[in-house]
Amino acid sequence: MPYGISANDTATGFNFPVVVTLNPDFPYYGSKYSSVTIQQHGFIVFGTTGVKIYSDLSSCANNIVAIGIFVAKISNSVGNIFYR
């Protein structure tokens, strides 16, 4: 599957999380979420987080709902995270 700017994806850098609005809401473990925050190192946090930066999945508070399928320490000096 093509990805990146040429595939009309949106790009964001590694240094700041980005909030993505979900439409329709995403059901997950009995709750519905209207947004996710794409974090550094390959995981997403559901719901409103105040756009807090979590350095890794283990730094998330117990009440934060997150998914980290391919969590890895990613160099934040170059590159982008793409989403659509």
mmCIF file of N, CA and C in Angstrom:
data_model
loop_
_atom_site.group_PDB
_atom_site.id
_atom_site.type_symbol
_atom_site.label_atom_id
_atom_site.label_comp_id
_atom_site.label_asym_id
_atom_site.label_seq_id
_atom_site.Cartn_x
_atom_site.Cartn_y
_atom_site.Cartn_z
ATOM 1 N N MET A 1 0.842 -1.163 0.000
ATOM 2 C CA MET A 1 0.000 0.000 0.000
ATOM 3 C C MET A 1 0.896 1.238 0.000
ATOM 4 N N PRO A 2 0.676 2.137 -0.936
ATOM 5 C CA PRO A 2 1.476 3.361 -0.963
ATOM 6 C C PRO A 2 1.208 4.222 0.270
ATOM 7 N N TYR A 3 2.210 4.960 0.681
ATOM 8 C CA TYR A 3 2.045 5.873 1.812
ATOM 9 C C TYR A 3 2.924 7.099 1.591
ATOM 10 N N GLY A 4 2.676 8.111 2.394
ATOM 11 C CA GLY A 4 3.476 9.320 2.317
ATOM 12 C C GLY A 4 2.738 10.445 1.630
ATOM 13 N N ILE A 5 3.453 11.505 1.403
ATOM 14 C CA ILE A 5 2.869 12.697 0.791
ATOM 15 C C ILE A 5 2.284 12.384 -0.584
ATOM 16 N N SER A 6 2.972 11.553 -1.373
ATOM 17 C CA SER A 6 2.487 11.224 -2.714
ATOM 18 C C SER A 6 1.181 10.429 -2.682
ATOM 19 N N ALA A 7 0.854 9.815 -1.529
ATOM 20 C CA ALA A 7 -0.400 9.070 -1.371
ATOM 21 C C ALA A 7 -1.446 9.909 -0.634
ATOM 22 N N ASN A 8 -1.201 11.220 -0.542
ATOM 23 C CA ASN A 8 -2.110 12.170 0.116
ATOM 24 C C ASN A 8 -2.234 11.943 1.615
ATOM 25 N N ASP A 9 -1.230 11.344 2.236
ATOM 26 C CA ASP A 9 -1.217 11.208 3.691
ATOM 27 C C ASP A 9 -0.824 12.549 4.310
ATOM 28 N N THR A 10 -1.201 12.736 5.558
ATOM 29 C CA THR A 10 -0.773 13.896 6.327
ATOM 30 C C THR A 10 0.501 13.507 7.065
ATOM 31 N N ALA A 11 1.457 14.422 7.127
ATOM 32 C CA ALA A 11 2.731 14.137 7.785
ATOM 33 C C ALA A 11 2.865 14.974 9.046
ATOM 34 N N THR A 12 3.484 14.392 10.057
ATOM 35 C CA THR A 12 3.840 15.116 11.269
ATOM 36 C C THR A 12 5.228 14.662 11.688
ATOM 37 N N GLY A 13 5.942 15.526 12.381
ATOM 38 C CA GLY A 13 7.278 15.174 12.842
ATOM 39 C C GLY A 13 7.224 14.317 14.092
ATOM 40 N N PHE A 14 8.366 13.886 14.568
ATOM 41 C CA PHE A 14 8.454 13.037 15.745
ATOM 42 C C PHE A 14 8.380 13.805 17.056
ATOM 43 N N ASN A 15 8.670 15.095 17.036
ATOM 44 C CA ASN A 15 8.866 15.827 18.281
ATOM 45 C C ASN A 15 7.589 16.226 19.010
ATOM 46 N N PHE A 16 6.471 16.314 18.322
ATOM 47 C CA PHE A 16 5.236 16.749 18.953
ATOM 48 C C PHE A 16 4.105 15.796 18.598
ATOM 49 N N PRO A 17 3.279 15.449 19.568
ATOM 50 C CA PRO A 17 2.127 14.594 19.258
ATOM 51 C C PRO A 17 1.105 15.363 18.433
ATOM 52 N N VAL A 18 0.283 14.642 17.705
ATOM 53 C CA VAL A 18 -0.756 15.269 16.891
ATOM 54 C C VAL A 18 -2.087 14.598 17.202
ATOM 55 N N VAL A 19 -3.134 15.410 17.354
ATOM 56 C CA VAL A 19 -4.481 14.895 17.611
ATOM 57 C C VAL A 19 -5.181 14.692 16.279
ATOM 58 N N VAL A 20 -5.761 13.501 16.095
ATOM 59 C CA VAL A 20 -6.494 13.164 14.886
ATOM 60 C C VAL A 20 -7.937 12.889 15.281
ATOM 61 N N THR A 21 -8.865 13.585 14.640
ATOM 62 C CA THR A 21 -10.295 13.383 14.895
ATOM 63 C C THR A 21 -10.764 12.139 14.150
ATOM 64 N N LEU A 22 -11.509 11.291 14.838
ATOM 65 C CA LEU A 22 -12.056 10.067 14.247
ATOM 66 C C LEU A 22 -13.522 10.284 13.917
ATOM 67 N N ASN A 23 -13.908 9.918 12.711
ATOM 68 C CA ASN A 23 -15.305 10.056 12.317
ATOM 69 C C ASN A 23 -15.646 8.877 11.419
ATOM 70 N N PRO A 24 -16.467 7.955 11.882
ATOM 71 C CA PRO A 24 -17.236 7.972 13.131
ATOM 72 C C PRO A 24 -16.354 7.642 14.330
ATOM 73 N N ASP A 25 -16.938 7.787 15.511
ATOM 74 C CA ASP A 25 -16.224 7.447 16.744
ATOM 75 C C ASP A 25 -15.746 5.994 16.693
ATOM 76 N N PHE A 26 -14.646 5.722 17.379
ATOM 77 C CA PHE A 26 -14.055 4.389 17.398
ATOM 78 C C PHE A 26 -14.419 3.685 18.698
ATOM 79 N N PRO A 27 -15.142 2.540 18.628
ATOM 80 C CA PRO A 27 -15.470 1.804 19.844
ATOM 81 C C PRO A 27 -14.280 0.951 20.293
ATOM 82 N N TYR A 28 -13.953 1.037 21.577
ATOM 83 C CA TYR A 28 -12.811 0.278 22.102
ATOM 84 C C TYR A 28 -13.061 -0.052 23.560
ATOM 85 N N TYR A 29 -13.194 -1.324 23.862
ATOM 86 C CA TYR A 29 -13.428 -1.828 25.217
ATOM 87 C C TYR A 29 -14.566 -1.102 25.933
ATOM 88 N N GLY A 30 -15.715 -1.016 25.270
ATOM 89 C CA GLY A 30 -16.915 -0.486 25.895
ATOM 90 C C GLY A 30 -17.043 1.024 25.881
ATOM 91 N N SER A 31 -16.087 1.747 25.356
ATOM 92 C CA SER A 31 -16.164 3.206 25.235
ATOM 93 C C SER A 31 -16.014 3.580 23.770
ATOM 94 N N LYS A 32 -16.457 4.786 23.429
ATOM 95 C CA LYS A 32 -16.284 5.304 22.077
ATOM 96 C C LYS A 32 -15.401 6.539 22.144
ATOM 97 N N TYR A 33 -14.459 6.624 21.223
ATOM 98 C CA TYR A 33 -13.495 7.719 21.215
ATOM 99 C C TYR A 33 -13.603 8.500 19.914
ATOM 100 N N SER A 34 -13.591 9.831 20.041
ATOM 101 C CA SER A 34 -13.713 10.696 18.868
ATOM 102 C C SER A 34 -12.362 11.233 18.407
ATOM 103 N N SER A 35 -11.292 10.896 19.143
ATOM 104 C CA SER A 35 -9.962 11.347 18.730
ATOM 105 C C SER A 35 -8.893 10.414 19.283
ATOM 106 N N VAL A 36 -7.742 10.454 18.632
ATOM 107 C CA VAL A 36 -6.541 9.782 19.112
ATOM 108 C C VAL A 36 -5.391 10.771 19.021
ATOM 109 N N THR A 37 -4.400 10.574 19.867
ATOM 110 C CA THR A 37 -3.180 11.364 19.785
ATOM 111 C C THR A 37 -2.066 10.435 19.338
ATOM 112 N N ILE A 38 -1.446 10.755 18.195
ATOM 113 C CA ILE A 38 -0.321 9.967 17.699
ATOM 114 C C ILE A 38 0.916 10.409 18.463
ATOM 115 N N GLN A 39 1.515 9.464 19.159
ATOM 116 C CA GLN A 39 2.660 9.748 20.012
ATOM 117 C C GLN A 39 3.964 9.308 19.349
ATOM 118 N N GLN A 40 5.059 9.729 19.934
ATOM 119 C CA GLN A 40 6.367 9.270 19.490
ATOM 120 C C GLN A 40 6.484 7.769 19.720
ATOM 121 N N HIS A 41 7.338 7.138 19.007
ATOM 122 C CA HIS A 41 7.744 5.749 19.224
ATOM 123 C C HIS A 41 6.663 4.721 18.923
ATOM 124 N N GLY A 42 5.646 5.081 18.121
ATOM 125 C CA GLY A 42 4.762 4.077 17.561
ATOM 126 C C GLY A 42 3.538 3.686 18.350
ATOM 127 N N PHE A 43 2.976 4.567 19.147
ATOM 128 C CA PHE A 43 1.719 4.215 19.804
ATOM 129 C C PHE A 43 0.753 5.383 19.762
ATOM 130 N N ILE A 44 -0.528 5.063 19.978
ATOM 131 C CA ILE A 44 -1.575 6.086 19.981
ATOM 132 C C ILE A 44 -2.285 6.070 21.330
ATOM 133 N N VAL A 45 -2.782 7.229 21.724
ATOM 134 C CA VAL A 45 -3.525 7.389 22.964
ATOM 135 C C VAL A 45 -4.928 7.843 22.584
ATOM 136 N N PHE A 46 -5.929 7.183 23.126
ATOM 137 C CA PHE A 46 -7.318 7.511 22.809
ATOM 138 C C PHE A 46 -7.831 8.659 23.671
ATOM 139 N N GLY A 47 -8.729 9.455 23.086
ATOM 140 C CA GLY A 47 -9.399 10.518 23.826
ATOM 141 C C GLY A 47 -8.540 11.761 23.984
ATOM 142 N N THR A 48 -9.048 12.685 24.762
ATOM 143 C CA THR A 48 -8.369 13.953 24.988
ATOM 144 C C THR A 48 -7.282 13.780 26.032
ATOM 145 N N THR A 49 -6.065 14.100 25.659
ATOM 146 C CA THR A 49 -4.935 13.963 26.572
ATOM 147 C C THR A 49 -4.300 15.307 26.879
ATOM 148 N N GLY A 50 -4.891 16.391 26.367
ATOM 149 C CA GLY A 50 -4.250 17.683 26.504
ATOM 150 C C GLY A 50 -2.982 17.746 25.675
ATOM 151 N N VAL A 51 -2.893 16.895 24.666
ATOM 152 C CA VAL A 51 -1.750 16.781 23.772
ATOM 153 C C VAL A 51 -0.455 16.635 24.568
ATOM 154 N N LYS A 52 -0.527 15.819 25.586
ATOM 155 C CA LYS A 52 0.655 15.524 26.402
ATOM 156 C C LYS A 52 1.589 14.594 25.644
ATOM 157 N N ILE A 53 2.876 14.826 25.805
ATOM 158 C CA ILE A 53 3.876 13.952 25.197
ATOM 159 C C ILE A 53 4.216 12.836 26.179
ATOM 160 N N TYR A 54 4.035 11.603 25.739
ATOM 161 C CA TYR A 54 4.449 10.449 26.521
ATOM 162 C C TYR A 54 5.707 9.904 25.876
ATOM 163 N N SER A 55 6.780 9.779 26.633
ATOM 164 C CA SER A 55 8.046 9.350 26.054
ATOM 165 C C SER A 55 8.027 7.881 25.640
ATOM 166 N N ASP A 56 7.238 7.086 26.337
ATOM 167 C CA ASP A 56 7.058 5.694 25.941
ATOM 168 C C ASP A 56 5.759 5.190 26.552
ATOM 169 N N LEU A 57 5.336 4.021 26.141
ATOM 170 C CA LEU A 57 4.049 3.485 26.573
ATOM 171 C C LEU A 57 3.985 3.295 28.082
ATOM 172 N N SER A 58 5.104 2.950 28.708
ATOM 173 C CA SER A 58 5.102 2.729 30.153
ATOM 174 C C SER A 58 4.931 4.026 30.946
ATOM 175 N N SER A 59 5.124 5.185 30.302
ATOM 176 C CA SER A 59 4.960 6.451 31.008
ATOM 177 C C SER A 59 3.511 6.925 31.041
ATOM 178 N N CYS A 60 2.612 6.215 30.363
ATOM 179 C CA CYS A 60 1.188 6.566 30.380
ATOM 180 C C CYS A 60 0.604 6.248 31.752
ATOM 181 N N ALA A 61 -0.249 7.138 32.238
ATOM 182 C CA ALA A 61 -0.926 6.902 33.516
ATOM 183 C C ALA A 61 -1.869 5.711 33.384
ATOM 184 N N ASN A 62 -2.242 5.126 34.503
ATOM 185 C CA ASN A 62 -3.120 3.952 34.492
ATOM 186 C C ASN A 62 -4.471 4.218 33.848
ATOM 187 N N ASN A 63 -4.929 5.467 33.860
ATOM 188 C CA ASN A 63 -6.251 5.762 33.314
ATOM 189 C C ASN A 63 -6.201 6.200 31.852
ATOM 190 N N ILE A 64 -5.057 6.112 31.210
ATOM 191 C CA ILE A 64 -4.922 6.470 29.804
ATOM 192 C C ILE A 64 -5.113 5.211 28.965
ATOM 193 N N VAL A 65 -5.973 5.308 27.945
ATOM 194 C CA VAL A 65 -6.218 4.187 27.048
ATOM 195 C C VAL A 65 -5.295 4.351 25.845
ATOM 196 N N ALA A 66 -4.446 3.353 25.608
ATOM 197 C CA ALA A 66 -3.460 3.449 24.541
ATOM 198 C C ALA A 66 -3.280 2.101 23.855
ATOM 199 N N ILE A 67 -2.800 2.161 22.617
ATOM 200 C CA ILE A 67 -2.428 0.966 21.867
ATOM 201 C C ILE A 67 -1.013 1.178 21.361
ATOM 202 N N GLY A 68 -0.193 0.175 21.533
ATOM 203 C CA GLY A 68 1.174 0.221 21.016
ATOM 204 C C GLY A 68 1.536 -1.097 20.377
ATOM 205 N N ILE A 69 1.254 -1.250 19.102
ATOM 206 C CA ILE A 69 1.504 -2.515 18.418
ATOM 207 C C ILE A 69 2.976 -2.657 18.054
ATOM 208 N N PHE A 70 3.552 -1.615 17.486
ATOM 209 C CA PHE A 70 4.952 -1.634 17.077
ATOM 210 C C PHE A 70 5.714 -0.553 17.836
ATOM 211 N N VAL A 71 5.738 -0.643 19.153
ATOM 212 C CA VAL A 71 6.410 0.360 19.967
ATOM 213 C C VAL A 71 7.912 0.129 19.893
ATOM 214 N N ALA A 72 8.644 1.182 19.545
ATOM 215 C CA ALA A 72 10.095 1.096 19.445
ATOM 216 C C ALA A 72 10.690 2.482 19.648
ATOM 217 N N LYS A 73 11.880 2.524 20.154
ATOM 218 C CA LYS A 73 12.594 3.785 20.293
ATOM 219 C C LYS A 73 12.996 4.239 18.894
ATOM 220 N N ILE A 74 12.365 5.329 18.441
ATOM 221 C CA ILE A 74 12.610 5.833 17.099
ATOM 222 C C ILE A 74 13.411 7.122 17.217
ATOM 223 N N SER A 75 14.441 7.240 16.424
ATOM 224 C CA SER A 75 15.221 8.476 16.417
ATOM 225 C C SER A 75 14.321 9.621 15.988
ATOM 226 N N ASN A 76 14.343 10.706 16.735
ATOM 227 C CA ASN A 76 13.471 11.827 16.384
ATOM 228 C C ASN A 76 14.226 12.930 15.650
ATOM 229 N N SER A 77 15.344 12.598 15.067
ATOM 230 C CA SER A 77 16.107 13.626 14.384
ATOM 231 C C SER A 77 15.703 13.809 12.927
ATOM 232 N N VAL A 78 15.199 12.779 12.295
ATOM 233 C CA VAL A 78 14.812 12.875 10.886
ATOM 234 C C VAL A 78 13.545 12.062 10.645
ATOM 235 N N GLY A 79 12.841 12.399 9.572
ATOM 236 C CA GLY A 79 11.688 11.623 9.161
ATOM 237 C C GLY A 79 10.370 12.186 9.619
ATOM 238 N N ASN A 80 9.301 11.495 9.243
ATOM 239 C CA ASN A 80 7.942 11.901 9.563
ATOM 240 C C ASN A 80 7.115 10.700 9.957
ATOM 241 N N ILE A 81 6.000 10.987 10.604
ATOM 242 C CA ILE A 81 4.953 10.008 10.848
ATOM 243 C C ILE A 81 3.820 10.388 9.920
ATOM 244 N N PHE A 82 3.323 9.430 9.149
ATOM 245 C CA PHE A 82 2.241 9.687 8.202
ATOM 246 C C PHE A 82 0.945 9.068 8.700
ATOM 247 N N TYR A 83 -0.167 9.738 8.447
ATOM 248 C CA TYR A 83 -1.474 9.185 8.797
ATOM 249 C C TYR A 83 -2.497 9.674 7.803
ATOM 250 N N ARG A 84 -3.613 8.933 7.736
ATOM 251 C CA ARG A 84 -4.724 9.353 6.864
ATOM 252 C C ARG A 84 -6.031 9.041 7.528
#
